[in-house]
GROMACS .gro file of C-alpha atoms in nm:
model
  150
    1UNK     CA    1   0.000   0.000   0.000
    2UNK     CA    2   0.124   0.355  -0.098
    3UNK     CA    3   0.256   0.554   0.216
    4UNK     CA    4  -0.016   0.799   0.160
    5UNK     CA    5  -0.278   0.562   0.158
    6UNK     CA    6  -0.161   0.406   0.494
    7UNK     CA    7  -0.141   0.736   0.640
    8UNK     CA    8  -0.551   0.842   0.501
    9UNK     CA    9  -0.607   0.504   0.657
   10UNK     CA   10  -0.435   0.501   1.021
   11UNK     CA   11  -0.584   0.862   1.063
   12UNK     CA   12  -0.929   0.743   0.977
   13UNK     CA   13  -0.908   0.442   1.197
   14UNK     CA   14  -0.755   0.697   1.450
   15UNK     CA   15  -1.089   0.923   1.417
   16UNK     CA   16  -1.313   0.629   1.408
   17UNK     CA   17  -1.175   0.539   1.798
   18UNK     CA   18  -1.253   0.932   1.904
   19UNK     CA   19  -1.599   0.933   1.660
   20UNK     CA   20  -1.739   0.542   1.849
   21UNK     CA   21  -1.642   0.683   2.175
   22UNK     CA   22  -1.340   0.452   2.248
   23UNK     CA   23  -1.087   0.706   2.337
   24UNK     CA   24  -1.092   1.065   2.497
   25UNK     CA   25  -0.859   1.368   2.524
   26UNK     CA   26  -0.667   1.188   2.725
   27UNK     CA   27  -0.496   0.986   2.488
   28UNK     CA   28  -0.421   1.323   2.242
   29UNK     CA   29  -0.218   1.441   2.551
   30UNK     CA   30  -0.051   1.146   2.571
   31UNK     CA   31   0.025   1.161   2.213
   32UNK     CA   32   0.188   1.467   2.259
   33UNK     CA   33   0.420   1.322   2.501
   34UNK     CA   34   0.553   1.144   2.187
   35UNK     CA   35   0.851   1.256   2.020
   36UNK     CA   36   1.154   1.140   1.803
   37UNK     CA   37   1.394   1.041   2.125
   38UNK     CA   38   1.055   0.794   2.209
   39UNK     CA   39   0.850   0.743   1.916
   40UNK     CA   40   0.648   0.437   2.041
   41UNK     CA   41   0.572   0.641   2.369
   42UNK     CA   42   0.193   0.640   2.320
   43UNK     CA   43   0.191   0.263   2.231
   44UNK     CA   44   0.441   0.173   2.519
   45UNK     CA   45   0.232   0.338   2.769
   46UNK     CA   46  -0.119   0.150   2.631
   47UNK     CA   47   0.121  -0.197   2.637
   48UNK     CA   48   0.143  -0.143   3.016
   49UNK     CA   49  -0.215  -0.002   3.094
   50UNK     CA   50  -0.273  -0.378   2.938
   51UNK     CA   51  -0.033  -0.563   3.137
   52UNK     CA   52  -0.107  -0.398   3.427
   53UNK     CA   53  -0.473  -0.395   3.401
   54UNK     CA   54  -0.495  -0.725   3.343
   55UNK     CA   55  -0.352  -0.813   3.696
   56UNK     CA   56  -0.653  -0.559   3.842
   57UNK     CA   57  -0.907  -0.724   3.629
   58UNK     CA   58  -0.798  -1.068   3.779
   59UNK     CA   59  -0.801  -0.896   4.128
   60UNK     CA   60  -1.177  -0.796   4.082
   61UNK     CA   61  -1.325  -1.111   3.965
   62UNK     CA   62  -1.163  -1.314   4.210
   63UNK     CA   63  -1.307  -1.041   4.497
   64UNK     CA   64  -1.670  -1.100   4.225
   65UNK     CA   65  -1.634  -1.514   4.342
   66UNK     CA   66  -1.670  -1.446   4.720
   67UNK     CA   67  -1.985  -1.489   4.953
   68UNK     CA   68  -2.058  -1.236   5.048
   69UNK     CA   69  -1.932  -0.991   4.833
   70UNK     CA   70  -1.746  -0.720   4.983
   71UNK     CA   71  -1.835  -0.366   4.802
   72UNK     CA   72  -1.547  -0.189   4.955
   73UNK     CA   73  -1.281  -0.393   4.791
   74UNK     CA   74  -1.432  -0.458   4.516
   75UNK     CA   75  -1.482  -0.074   4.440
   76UNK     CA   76  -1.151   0.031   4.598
   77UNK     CA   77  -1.009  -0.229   4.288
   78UNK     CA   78  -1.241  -0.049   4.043
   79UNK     CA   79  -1.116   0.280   4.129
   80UNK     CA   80  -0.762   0.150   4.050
   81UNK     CA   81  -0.883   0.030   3.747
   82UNK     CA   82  -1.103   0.334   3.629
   83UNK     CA   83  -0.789   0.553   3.694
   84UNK     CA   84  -0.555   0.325   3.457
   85UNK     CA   85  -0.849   0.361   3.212
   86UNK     CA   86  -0.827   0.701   3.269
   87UNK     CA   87  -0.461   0.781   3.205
   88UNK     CA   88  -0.464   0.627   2.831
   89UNK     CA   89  -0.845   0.789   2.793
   90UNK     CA   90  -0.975   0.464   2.762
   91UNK     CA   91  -1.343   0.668   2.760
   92UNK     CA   92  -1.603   0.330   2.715
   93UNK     CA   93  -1.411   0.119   2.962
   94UNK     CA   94  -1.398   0.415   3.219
   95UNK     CA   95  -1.746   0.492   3.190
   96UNK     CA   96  -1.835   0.096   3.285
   97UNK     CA   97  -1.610   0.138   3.574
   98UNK     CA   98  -1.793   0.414   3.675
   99UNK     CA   99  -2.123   0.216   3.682
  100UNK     CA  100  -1.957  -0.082   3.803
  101UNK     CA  101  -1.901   0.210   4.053
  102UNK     CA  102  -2.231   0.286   4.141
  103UNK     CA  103  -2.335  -0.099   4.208
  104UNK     CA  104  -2.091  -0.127   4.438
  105UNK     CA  105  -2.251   0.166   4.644
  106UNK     CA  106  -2.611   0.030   4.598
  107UNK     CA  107  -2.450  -0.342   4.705
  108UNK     CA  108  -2.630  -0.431   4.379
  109UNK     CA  109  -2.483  -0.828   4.291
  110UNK     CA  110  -2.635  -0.855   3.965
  111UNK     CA  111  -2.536  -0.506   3.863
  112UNK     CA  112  -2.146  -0.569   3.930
  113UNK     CA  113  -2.155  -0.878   3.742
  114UNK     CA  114  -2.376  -0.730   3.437
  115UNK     CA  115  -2.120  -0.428   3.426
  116UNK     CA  116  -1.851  -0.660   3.453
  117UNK     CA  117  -1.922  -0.866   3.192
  118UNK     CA  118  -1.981  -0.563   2.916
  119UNK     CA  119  -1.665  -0.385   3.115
  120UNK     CA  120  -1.470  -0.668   2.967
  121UNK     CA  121  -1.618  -0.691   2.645
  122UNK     CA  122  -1.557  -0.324   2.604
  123UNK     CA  123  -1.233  -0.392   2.729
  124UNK     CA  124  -1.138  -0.606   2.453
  125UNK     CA  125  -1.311  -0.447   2.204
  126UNK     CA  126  -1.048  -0.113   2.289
  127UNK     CA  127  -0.787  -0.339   2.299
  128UNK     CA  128  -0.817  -0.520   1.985
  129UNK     CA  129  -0.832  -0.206   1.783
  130UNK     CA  130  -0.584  -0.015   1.897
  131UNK     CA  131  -0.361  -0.353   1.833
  132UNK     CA  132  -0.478  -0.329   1.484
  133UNK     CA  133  -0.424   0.086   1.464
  134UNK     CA  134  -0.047   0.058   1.637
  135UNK     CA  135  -0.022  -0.250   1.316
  136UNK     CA  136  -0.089  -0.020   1.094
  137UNK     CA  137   0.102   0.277   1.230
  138UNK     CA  138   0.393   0.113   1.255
  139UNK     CA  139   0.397   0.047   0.906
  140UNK     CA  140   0.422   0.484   0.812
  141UNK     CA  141   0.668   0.531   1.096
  142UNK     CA  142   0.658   0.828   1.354
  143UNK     CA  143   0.360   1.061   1.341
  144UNK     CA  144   0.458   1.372   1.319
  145UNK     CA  145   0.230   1.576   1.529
  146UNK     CA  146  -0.049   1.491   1.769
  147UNK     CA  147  -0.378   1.653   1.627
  148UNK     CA  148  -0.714   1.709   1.810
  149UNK     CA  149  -0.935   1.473   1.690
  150UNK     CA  150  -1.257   1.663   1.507
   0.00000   0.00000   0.00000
């Protein structure tokens, strides 16, 4: 594929994340953290929030197998969770942490595990296509600037 055709393409895919509600402003500022002595800064830091958030997620649906389940630690581990989410503005995934949230404080069972569940599907969903947008940035090299998205 012509460079300029990968480029239309990774910026579109790029939009598409900001236009489905995937990612926030968050993840512009961290793209503007990225420069030529780090140019894989932006993925680097969204490898981690995926290594590391995987060990949370574990954390929280071992505390979701326990009888009775107890809301403080389970929303103390959603709150560490929602603020990983946060840093890479990981916007759907956040949001579902903050209703996961909200169960907790009702002590609602079957809202936790609903939220859960569509937490991790949202999850993967996020993760899966910014695998496949890092793919195909790779392939045109280092952006040059981070833009707002429209």
């Amino acid at each position: 594929m012509e460079r300029n055709q990968l480029h239309r393409q990774v910026t579109l895919m790029r939009q598409s994340l900001f236009d489905q509600g995937y990612l926030d402003e968050q993840f512009v500022q961290l793209e503007e953290l990225q420069d030529d002595t780090n140019p894989n800064f932006v993925e680097e830091v969204t490898t981690l929030f995926y290594r590391d958030s995987a060990r949370l997620l574990a954390n929280i649906e071992q505390a979701m197998e326990k009888n009775p389940l107890d809301f403080t630690v389970l929303d103390n581990y959603m709150q560490q969770f929602k603020g990983s989410c946060s840093s890479i503005g990981a916007r759907k995934v956040k949001n579902e942490c903050t209703q996961f949230r909200e169960y907790c404080r009702e002590e609602s069972s079957d809202g936790c595990m609903r939220t859960l569940q569509q937490l991790k599907r949202e999850y993967a969903t996020l993760k899966r296509k910014l695998e496949a947008y890092f793919q195909l940035a790779r392939q045109i090299g280092p952006r040059e600037t981070a833009s707002r998205p429209r």
